[in-house]
Coordinates of C-alpha atoms and ligand atoms in Angstrom, one line a residue:
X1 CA 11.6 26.8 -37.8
X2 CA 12.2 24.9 -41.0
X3 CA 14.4 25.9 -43.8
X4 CA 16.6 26.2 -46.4
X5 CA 19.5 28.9 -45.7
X6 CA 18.2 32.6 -45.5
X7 CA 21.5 33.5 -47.9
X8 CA 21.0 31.0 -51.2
X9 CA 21.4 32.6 -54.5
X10 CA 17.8 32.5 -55.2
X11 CA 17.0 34.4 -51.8
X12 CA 19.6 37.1 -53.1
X13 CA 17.8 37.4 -56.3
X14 CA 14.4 38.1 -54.7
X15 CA 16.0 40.6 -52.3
X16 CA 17.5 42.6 -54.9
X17 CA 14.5 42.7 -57.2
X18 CA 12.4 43.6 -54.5
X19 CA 14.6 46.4 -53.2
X20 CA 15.0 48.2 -57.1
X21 CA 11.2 47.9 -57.0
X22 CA 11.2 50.0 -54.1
X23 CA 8.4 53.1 -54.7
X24 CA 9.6 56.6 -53.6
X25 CA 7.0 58.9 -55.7
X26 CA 5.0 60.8 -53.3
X27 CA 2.8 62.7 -55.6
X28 CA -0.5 60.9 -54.7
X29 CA -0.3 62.7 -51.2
X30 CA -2.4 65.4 -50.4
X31 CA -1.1 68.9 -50.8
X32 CA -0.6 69.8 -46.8
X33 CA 1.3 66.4 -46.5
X34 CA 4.5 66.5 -44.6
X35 CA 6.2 64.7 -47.1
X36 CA 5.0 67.3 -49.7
X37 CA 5.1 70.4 -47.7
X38 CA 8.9 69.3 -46.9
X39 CA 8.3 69.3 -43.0
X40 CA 9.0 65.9 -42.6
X41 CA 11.3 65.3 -45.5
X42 CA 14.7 65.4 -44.5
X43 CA 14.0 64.4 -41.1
X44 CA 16.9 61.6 -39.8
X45 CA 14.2 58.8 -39.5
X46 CA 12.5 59.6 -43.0
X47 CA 16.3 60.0 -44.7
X48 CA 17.4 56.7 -42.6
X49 CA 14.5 54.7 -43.7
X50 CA 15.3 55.6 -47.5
X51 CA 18.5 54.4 -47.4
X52 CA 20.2 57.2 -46.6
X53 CA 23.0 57.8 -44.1
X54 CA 22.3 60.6 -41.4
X55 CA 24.0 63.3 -39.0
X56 CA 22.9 61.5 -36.1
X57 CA 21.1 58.0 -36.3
X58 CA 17.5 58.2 -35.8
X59 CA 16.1 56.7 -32.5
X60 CA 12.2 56.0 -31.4
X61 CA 10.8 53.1 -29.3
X62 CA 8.3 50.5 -30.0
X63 CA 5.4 51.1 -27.6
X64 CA 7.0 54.4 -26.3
X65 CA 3.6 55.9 -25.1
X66 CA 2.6 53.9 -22.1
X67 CA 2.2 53.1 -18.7
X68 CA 6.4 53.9 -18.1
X69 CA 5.8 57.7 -18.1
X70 CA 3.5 59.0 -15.5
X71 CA 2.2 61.8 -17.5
X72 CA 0.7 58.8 -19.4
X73 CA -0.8 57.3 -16.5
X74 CA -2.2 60.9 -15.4
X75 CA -4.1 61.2 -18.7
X76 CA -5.4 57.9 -19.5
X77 CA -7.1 57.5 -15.8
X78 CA -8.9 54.7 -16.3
X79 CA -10.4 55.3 -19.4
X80 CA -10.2 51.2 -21.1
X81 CA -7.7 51.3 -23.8
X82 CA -10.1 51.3 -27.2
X83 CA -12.1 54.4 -25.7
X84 CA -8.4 56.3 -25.5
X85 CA -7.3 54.9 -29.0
X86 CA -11.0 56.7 -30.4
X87 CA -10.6 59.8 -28.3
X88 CA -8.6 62.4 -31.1
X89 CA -7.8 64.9 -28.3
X90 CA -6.6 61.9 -25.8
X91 CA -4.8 59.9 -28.5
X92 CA -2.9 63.2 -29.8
X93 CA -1.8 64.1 -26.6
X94 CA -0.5 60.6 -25.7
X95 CA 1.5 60.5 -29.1
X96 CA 3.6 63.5 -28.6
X97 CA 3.9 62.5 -24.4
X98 CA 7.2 60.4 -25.3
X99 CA 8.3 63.0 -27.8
X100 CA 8.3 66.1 -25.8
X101 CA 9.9 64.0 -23.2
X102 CA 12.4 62.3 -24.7
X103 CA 13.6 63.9 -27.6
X104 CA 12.7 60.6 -30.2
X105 CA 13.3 60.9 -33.9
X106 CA 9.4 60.3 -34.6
X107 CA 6.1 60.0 -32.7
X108 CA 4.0 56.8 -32.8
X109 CA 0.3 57.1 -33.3
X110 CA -1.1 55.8 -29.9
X111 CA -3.5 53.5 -31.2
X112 CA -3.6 49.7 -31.2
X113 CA -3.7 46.6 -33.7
X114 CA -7.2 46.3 -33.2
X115 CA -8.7 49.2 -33.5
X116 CA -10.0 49.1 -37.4
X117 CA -11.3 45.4 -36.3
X118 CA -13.1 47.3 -33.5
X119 CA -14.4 49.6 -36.1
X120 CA -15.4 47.6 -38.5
X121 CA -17.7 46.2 -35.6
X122 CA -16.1 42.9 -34.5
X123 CA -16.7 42.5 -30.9
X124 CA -13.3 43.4 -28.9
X125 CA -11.8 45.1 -25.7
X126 CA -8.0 46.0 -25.0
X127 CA -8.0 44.0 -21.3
X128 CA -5.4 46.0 -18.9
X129 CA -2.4 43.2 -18.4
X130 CA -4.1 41.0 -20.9
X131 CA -4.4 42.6 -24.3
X132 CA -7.0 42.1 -27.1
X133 CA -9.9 39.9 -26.0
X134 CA -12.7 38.9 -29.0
X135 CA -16.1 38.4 -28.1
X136 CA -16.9 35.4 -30.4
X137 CA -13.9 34.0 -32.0
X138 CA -13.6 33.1 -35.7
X139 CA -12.5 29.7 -36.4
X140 CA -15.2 28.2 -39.4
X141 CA -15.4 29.5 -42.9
X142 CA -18.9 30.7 -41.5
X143 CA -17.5 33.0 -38.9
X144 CA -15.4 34.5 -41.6
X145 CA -17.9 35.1 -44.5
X146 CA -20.1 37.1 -41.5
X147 CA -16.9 39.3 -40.6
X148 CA -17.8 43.1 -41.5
X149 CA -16.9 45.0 -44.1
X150 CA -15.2 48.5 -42.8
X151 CA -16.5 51.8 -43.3
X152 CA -13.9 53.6 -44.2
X153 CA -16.0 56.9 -42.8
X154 CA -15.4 55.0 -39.4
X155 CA -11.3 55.4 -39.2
X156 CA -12.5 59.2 -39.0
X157 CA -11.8 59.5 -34.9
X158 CA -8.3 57.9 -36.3
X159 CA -8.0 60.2 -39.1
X160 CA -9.0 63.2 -36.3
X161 CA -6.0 61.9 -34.3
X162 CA -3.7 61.9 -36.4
X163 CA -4.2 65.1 -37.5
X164 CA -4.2 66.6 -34.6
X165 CA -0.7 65.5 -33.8
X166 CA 0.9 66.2 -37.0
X167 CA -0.3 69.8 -36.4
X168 CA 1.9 69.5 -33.3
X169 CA 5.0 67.6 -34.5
X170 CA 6.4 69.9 -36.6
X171 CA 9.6 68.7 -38.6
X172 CA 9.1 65.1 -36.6
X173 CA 7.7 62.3 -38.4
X174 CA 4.9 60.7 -37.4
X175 CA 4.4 56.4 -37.9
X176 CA 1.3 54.9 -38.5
X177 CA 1.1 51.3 -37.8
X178 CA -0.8 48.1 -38.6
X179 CA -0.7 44.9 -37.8
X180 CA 0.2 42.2 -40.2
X181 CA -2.7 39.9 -41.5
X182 CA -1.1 36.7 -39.2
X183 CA -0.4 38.7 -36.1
X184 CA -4.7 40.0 -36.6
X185 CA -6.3 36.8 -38.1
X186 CA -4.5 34.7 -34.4
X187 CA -6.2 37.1 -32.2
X188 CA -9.6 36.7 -34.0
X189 CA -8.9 32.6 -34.0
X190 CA -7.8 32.3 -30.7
X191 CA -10.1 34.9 -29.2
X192 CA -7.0 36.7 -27.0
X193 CA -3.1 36.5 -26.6
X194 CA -1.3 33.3 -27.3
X195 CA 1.6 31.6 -27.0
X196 CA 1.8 29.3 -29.5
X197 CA -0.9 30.4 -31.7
X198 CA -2.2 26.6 -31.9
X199 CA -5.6 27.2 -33.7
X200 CA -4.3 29.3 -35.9
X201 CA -1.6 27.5 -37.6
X202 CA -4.4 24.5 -37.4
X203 CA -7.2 26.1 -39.0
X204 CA -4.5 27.1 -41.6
X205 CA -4.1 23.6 -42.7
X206 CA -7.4 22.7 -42.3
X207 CA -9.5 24.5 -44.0
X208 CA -7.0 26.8 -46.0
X209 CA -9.8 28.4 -47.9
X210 CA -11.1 29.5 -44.8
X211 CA -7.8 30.7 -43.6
X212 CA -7.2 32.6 -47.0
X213 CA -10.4 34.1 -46.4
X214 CA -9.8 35.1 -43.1
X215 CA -6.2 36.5 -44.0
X216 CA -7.2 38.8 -47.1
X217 CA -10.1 40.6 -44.6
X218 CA -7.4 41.5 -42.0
X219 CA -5.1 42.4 -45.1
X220 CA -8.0 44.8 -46.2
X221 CA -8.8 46.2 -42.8
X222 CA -5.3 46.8 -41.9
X223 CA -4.3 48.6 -45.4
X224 CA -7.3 51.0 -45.1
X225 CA -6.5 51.6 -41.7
X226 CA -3.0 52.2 -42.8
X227 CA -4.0 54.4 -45.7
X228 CA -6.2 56.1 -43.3
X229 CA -3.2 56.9 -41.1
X230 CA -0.9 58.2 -44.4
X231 CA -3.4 60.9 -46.2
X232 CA -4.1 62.2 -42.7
X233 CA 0.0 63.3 -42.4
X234 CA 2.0 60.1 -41.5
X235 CA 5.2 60.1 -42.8
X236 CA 6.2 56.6 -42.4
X237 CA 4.0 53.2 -41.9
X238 CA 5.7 50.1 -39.7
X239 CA 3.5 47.1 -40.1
X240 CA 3.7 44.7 -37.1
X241 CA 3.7 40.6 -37.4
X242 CA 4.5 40.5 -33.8
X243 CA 3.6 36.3 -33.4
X244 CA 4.9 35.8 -37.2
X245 CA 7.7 33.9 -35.8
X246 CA 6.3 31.1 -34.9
X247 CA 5.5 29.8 -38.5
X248 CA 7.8 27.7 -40.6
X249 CA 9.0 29.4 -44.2
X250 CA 7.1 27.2 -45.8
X251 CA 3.6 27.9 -43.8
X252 CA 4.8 31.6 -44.1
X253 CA 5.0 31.6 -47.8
X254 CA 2.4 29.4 -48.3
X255 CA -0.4 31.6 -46.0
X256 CA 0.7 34.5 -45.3
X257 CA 3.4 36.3 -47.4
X258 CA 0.7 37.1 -50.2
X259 CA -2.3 38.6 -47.6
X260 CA 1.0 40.9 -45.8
X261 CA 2.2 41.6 -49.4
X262 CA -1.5 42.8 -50.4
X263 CA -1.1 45.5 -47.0
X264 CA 1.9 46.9 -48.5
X265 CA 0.4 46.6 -51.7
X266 CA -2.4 48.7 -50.5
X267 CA -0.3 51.6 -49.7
X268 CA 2.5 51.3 -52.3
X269 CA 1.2 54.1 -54.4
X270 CA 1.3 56.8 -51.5
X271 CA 5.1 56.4 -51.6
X272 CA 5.6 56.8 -48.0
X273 CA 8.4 54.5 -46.0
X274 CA 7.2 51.3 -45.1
X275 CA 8.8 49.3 -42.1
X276 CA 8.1 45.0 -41.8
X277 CA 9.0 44.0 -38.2
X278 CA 8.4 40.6 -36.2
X279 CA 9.7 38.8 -33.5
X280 CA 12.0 36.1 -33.7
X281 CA 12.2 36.5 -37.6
X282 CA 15.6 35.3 -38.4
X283 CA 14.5 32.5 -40.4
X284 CA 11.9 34.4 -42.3
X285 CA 13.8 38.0 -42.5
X286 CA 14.1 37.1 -46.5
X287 CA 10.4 36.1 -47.2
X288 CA 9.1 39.0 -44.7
X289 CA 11.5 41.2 -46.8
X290 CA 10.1 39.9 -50.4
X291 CA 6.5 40.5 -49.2
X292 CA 7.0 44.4 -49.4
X293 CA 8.8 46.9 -47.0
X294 CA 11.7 49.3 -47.5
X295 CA 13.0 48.3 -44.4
X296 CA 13.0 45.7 -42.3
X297 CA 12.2 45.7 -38.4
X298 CA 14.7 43.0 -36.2
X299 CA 14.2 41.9 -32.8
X300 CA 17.1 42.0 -30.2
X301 CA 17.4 38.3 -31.2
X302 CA 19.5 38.6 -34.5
X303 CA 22.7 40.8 -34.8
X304 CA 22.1 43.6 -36.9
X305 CA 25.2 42.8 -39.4
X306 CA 23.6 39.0 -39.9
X307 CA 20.2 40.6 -40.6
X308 CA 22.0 42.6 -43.2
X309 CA 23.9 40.0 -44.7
X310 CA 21.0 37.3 -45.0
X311 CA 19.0 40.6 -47.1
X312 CA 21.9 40.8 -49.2
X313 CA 22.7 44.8 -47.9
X314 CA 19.4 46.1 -49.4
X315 CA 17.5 47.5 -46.9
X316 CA 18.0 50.2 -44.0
X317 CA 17.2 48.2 -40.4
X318 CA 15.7 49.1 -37.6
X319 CA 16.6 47.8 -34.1
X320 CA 17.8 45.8 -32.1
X321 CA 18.4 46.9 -28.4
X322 CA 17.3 44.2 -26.0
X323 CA 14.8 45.7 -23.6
X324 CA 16.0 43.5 -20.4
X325 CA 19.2 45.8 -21.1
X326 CA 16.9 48.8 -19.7
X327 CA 16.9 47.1 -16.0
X328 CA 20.9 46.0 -16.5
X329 CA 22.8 49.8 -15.5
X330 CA 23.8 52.5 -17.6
X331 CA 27.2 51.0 -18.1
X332 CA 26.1 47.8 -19.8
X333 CA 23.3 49.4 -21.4
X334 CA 25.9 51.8 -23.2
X335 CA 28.2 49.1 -24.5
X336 CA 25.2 46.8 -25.5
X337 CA 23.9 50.1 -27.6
X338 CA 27.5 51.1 -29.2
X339 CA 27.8 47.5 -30.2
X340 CA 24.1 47.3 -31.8
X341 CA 24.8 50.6 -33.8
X342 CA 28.4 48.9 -34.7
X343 CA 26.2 46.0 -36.5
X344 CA 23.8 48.4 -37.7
X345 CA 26.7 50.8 -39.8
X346 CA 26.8 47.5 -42.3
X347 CA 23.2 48.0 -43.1
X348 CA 22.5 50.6 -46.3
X349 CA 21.2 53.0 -42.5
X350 CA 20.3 52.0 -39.6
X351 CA 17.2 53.7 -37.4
X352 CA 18.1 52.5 -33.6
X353 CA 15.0 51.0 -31.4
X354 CA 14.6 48.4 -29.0
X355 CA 14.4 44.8 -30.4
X356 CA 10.7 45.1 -28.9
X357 CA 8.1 47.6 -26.9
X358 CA 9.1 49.3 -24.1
X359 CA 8.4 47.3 -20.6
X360 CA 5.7 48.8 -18.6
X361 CA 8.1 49.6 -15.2
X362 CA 11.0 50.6 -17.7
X363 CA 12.2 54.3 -15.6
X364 CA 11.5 56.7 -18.5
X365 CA 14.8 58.6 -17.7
X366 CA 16.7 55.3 -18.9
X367 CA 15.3 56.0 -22.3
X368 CA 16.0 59.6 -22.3
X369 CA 19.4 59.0 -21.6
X370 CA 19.6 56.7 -23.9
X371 CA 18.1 58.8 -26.7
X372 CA 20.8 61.3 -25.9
X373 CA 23.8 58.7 -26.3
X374 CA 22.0 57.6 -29.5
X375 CA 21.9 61.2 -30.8
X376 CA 26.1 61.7 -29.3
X377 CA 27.5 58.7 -31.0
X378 CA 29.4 59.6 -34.2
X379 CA 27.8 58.7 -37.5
X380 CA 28.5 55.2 -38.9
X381 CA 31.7 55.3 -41.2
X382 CA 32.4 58.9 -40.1
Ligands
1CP401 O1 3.7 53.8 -28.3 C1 3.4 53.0 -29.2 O2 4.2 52.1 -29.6 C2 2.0 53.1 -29.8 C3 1.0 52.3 -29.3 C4 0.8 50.8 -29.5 C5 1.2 50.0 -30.6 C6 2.2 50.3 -31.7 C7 -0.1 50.1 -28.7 C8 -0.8 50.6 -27.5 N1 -0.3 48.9 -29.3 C9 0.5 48.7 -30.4 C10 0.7 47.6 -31.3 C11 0.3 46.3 -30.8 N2 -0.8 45.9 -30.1 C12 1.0 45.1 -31.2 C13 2.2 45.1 -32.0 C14 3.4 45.5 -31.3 C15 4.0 44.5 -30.3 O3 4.3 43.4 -30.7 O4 4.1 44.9 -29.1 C16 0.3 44.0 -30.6 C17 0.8 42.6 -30.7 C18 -0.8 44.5 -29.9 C19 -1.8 43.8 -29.2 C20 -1.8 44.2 -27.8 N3 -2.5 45.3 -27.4 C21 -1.1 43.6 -26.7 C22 -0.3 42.4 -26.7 C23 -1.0 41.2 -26.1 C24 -0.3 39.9 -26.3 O5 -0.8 39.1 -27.2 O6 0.7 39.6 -25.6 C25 -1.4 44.4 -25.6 C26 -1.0 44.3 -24.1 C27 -2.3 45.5 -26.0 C28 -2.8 46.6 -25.2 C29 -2.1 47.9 -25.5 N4 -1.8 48.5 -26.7 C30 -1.2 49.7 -26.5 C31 -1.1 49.9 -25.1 C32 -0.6 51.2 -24.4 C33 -1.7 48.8 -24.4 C34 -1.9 48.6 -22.9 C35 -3.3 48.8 -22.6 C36 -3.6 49.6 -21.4 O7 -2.7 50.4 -21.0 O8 -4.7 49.4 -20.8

């Protein structure tokens, strides 16, 4: 990680411009829109992510649909991943599973990074214990001019979805996600998961036309499916730059910050919360911050009261319990918890999540549990 300190005076001025910048105007929204109807408008994540100090903190998991509750496993079967993501009825019901169960302060859409690559009609499957595997990977300025351009008419089994559990959720918010233009553009390059996203951060430097190319169409496909996701009745968007971590600041503001900024961009108008998260962001929490987002994501990596302090106290945060913390006992669970929400009172709010997904054998009841001593805990500064 290179880098001048996240905290110099210039950083602080960027922060702070950004944050006043910050839209809140939700009149572009349809008229049966939970934010305009009022169902979803003073709900604890929606008031949390504005900035705003809550009752009780607001709590939902990353990946909290999945293969840790059983009534998950029941439903899916073995229907492969993508088929479930473009099933309305099936994704619906696998959205409100870990809401009805555990009593989260929002529902996820169960859906996956790739899907409006899928749509668009790039070759991929969702591999069981793998993850996203391309057909033909791009990695020459050919392979990108020959990407497709996405229908927006073919989000409509997403758009179906989403609708379908909104109608359920009542006063709960529901997320839509995304995934950042990086985190996208290094599964198309690399053709699957990887570690150190080698080909990527090469082709970056070699052919940066290319690359630019490249980043803009994931920054297009991931705002339209965003959008997609927001007129349909989510409340709040998180976009995720999972494998942004491995880039230097200065790669990261040189290739990336303007294509995630252009996502955000793509969705400013709608006025609807948007959350930036990554792992192992410390370094970049300020340039992540300054591409657009009202609040910032952290992983388990960075306490919550440094996150705040390097974004100069300007924006809610969400995080940062350390999965592995699941599997240690409720006793060092709860003070590992208490000490995470003691870090996270400095921020303007604080929405309480894991500093990543949700392990595949985690026991569901942990998270229940946890959920309710998330929900008992007395309200920061009260
Ligand atoms: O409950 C929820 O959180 C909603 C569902 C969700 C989300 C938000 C899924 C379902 N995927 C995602 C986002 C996603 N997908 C990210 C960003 C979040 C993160 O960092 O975890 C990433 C990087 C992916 C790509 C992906 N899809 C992976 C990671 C692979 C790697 O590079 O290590 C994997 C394993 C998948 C498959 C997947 N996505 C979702 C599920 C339930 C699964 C498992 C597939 C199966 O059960 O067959």
């Amino acid at each position: 990680m290179s880098g001048a300190p996240a905290s110099g005076a210039r950083d602080n001025d960027r922060v702070m411009d950004h944050a006043k910048s910050a839209p809140r105007d939700t009149s572009a929204l349809p008229a049966g829109h939970p934010l305009v109807t009022g169902r979803t408008t003073d709900a604890p994540l929606i008031q949390a992510l504005r900035a705003r100090q809550t009752a009780t903190r607001p709590v939902w998991f990353m990946r909290q649909a999945g293969r840790s509750l059983p009534e998950y496993r029941r439903a899916r079967g073995t229907i492969p991943m993508l088929d479930a993501c473009l099933n309305p009825e099936l994704a619906a019901e696998l959205t409100l599973q870990p809401v009805r169960r555990h009593h989260t302060d929002a529902a996820i859409l169960f859906s996956d990074i790739m899907v409006p690559i899928a749509l668009a009609g790039v070759g991929v499957t969702i591999e069981a214990g793998i993850g996203p595997v391309v057909d033909s990977p791009v990695r020459t300025a050919h392979d990108v001019v020959r990407l497709p351009h996405l229908d927006p008419e073919a989000l409509a089994p997403v758009v179906a979805a989403v609708r379908l559990a909104v109608r359920e959720l009542g006063s709960t918010p529901l997320i839509g996600f995304a995934g950042a233009p990086y985190t996208l553009a290094s599964y198309l390059v690399e053709g699957g998961p990887s570690r150190d996203q080698l080909r990527t951060r090469a082709m970056m430097h070699a052919d940066p036309a290319a690359w630019h190319a490249l980043a803009a169409w994931t920054a297009a496909v991931s705002a339209a499916f965003l959008r997609a996701q927001i007129l349909a009745g989510a409340s709040a968007v998180q976009l995720f730059d999972s494998w942004v971590g491995g880039l230097s600041r200065a790669d990261y503001r040189r290739f990336v910050q303007e294509h995630s900024a252009a996502v955000f961009g793509g969705v400013a108008d709608l006025g609807v919360p948007r959350v930036h998260f990554g792992l192992g962001t410390a370094e970049l929490l300020v340039d992540m911050a300054e591409a657009g987002a009202d609040a910032m994501g952290v992983d388990h990596r960075l306490g919550l009261d440094e996150a705040n302090e390097r974004l100069c106290g300007r924006y809610p945060l969400q995080g940062n319990i350390d999965p592995a913390l699941l599997f240690a006992g409720e006793r060092a669970l709860a003070a590992h918890a208490r000490e995470v929400m003691a870090a996270g009172a400095q921020a303007p709010a604080h929405v309480v999540n894991l500093g990543h997904g949700v392990p595949p054998d985690t026991d569901p009841g942990v998270l229940t549990w946890l959920v309710d001593l998330v929900h008992a805990e007395p309200p920061a500064g009260g």
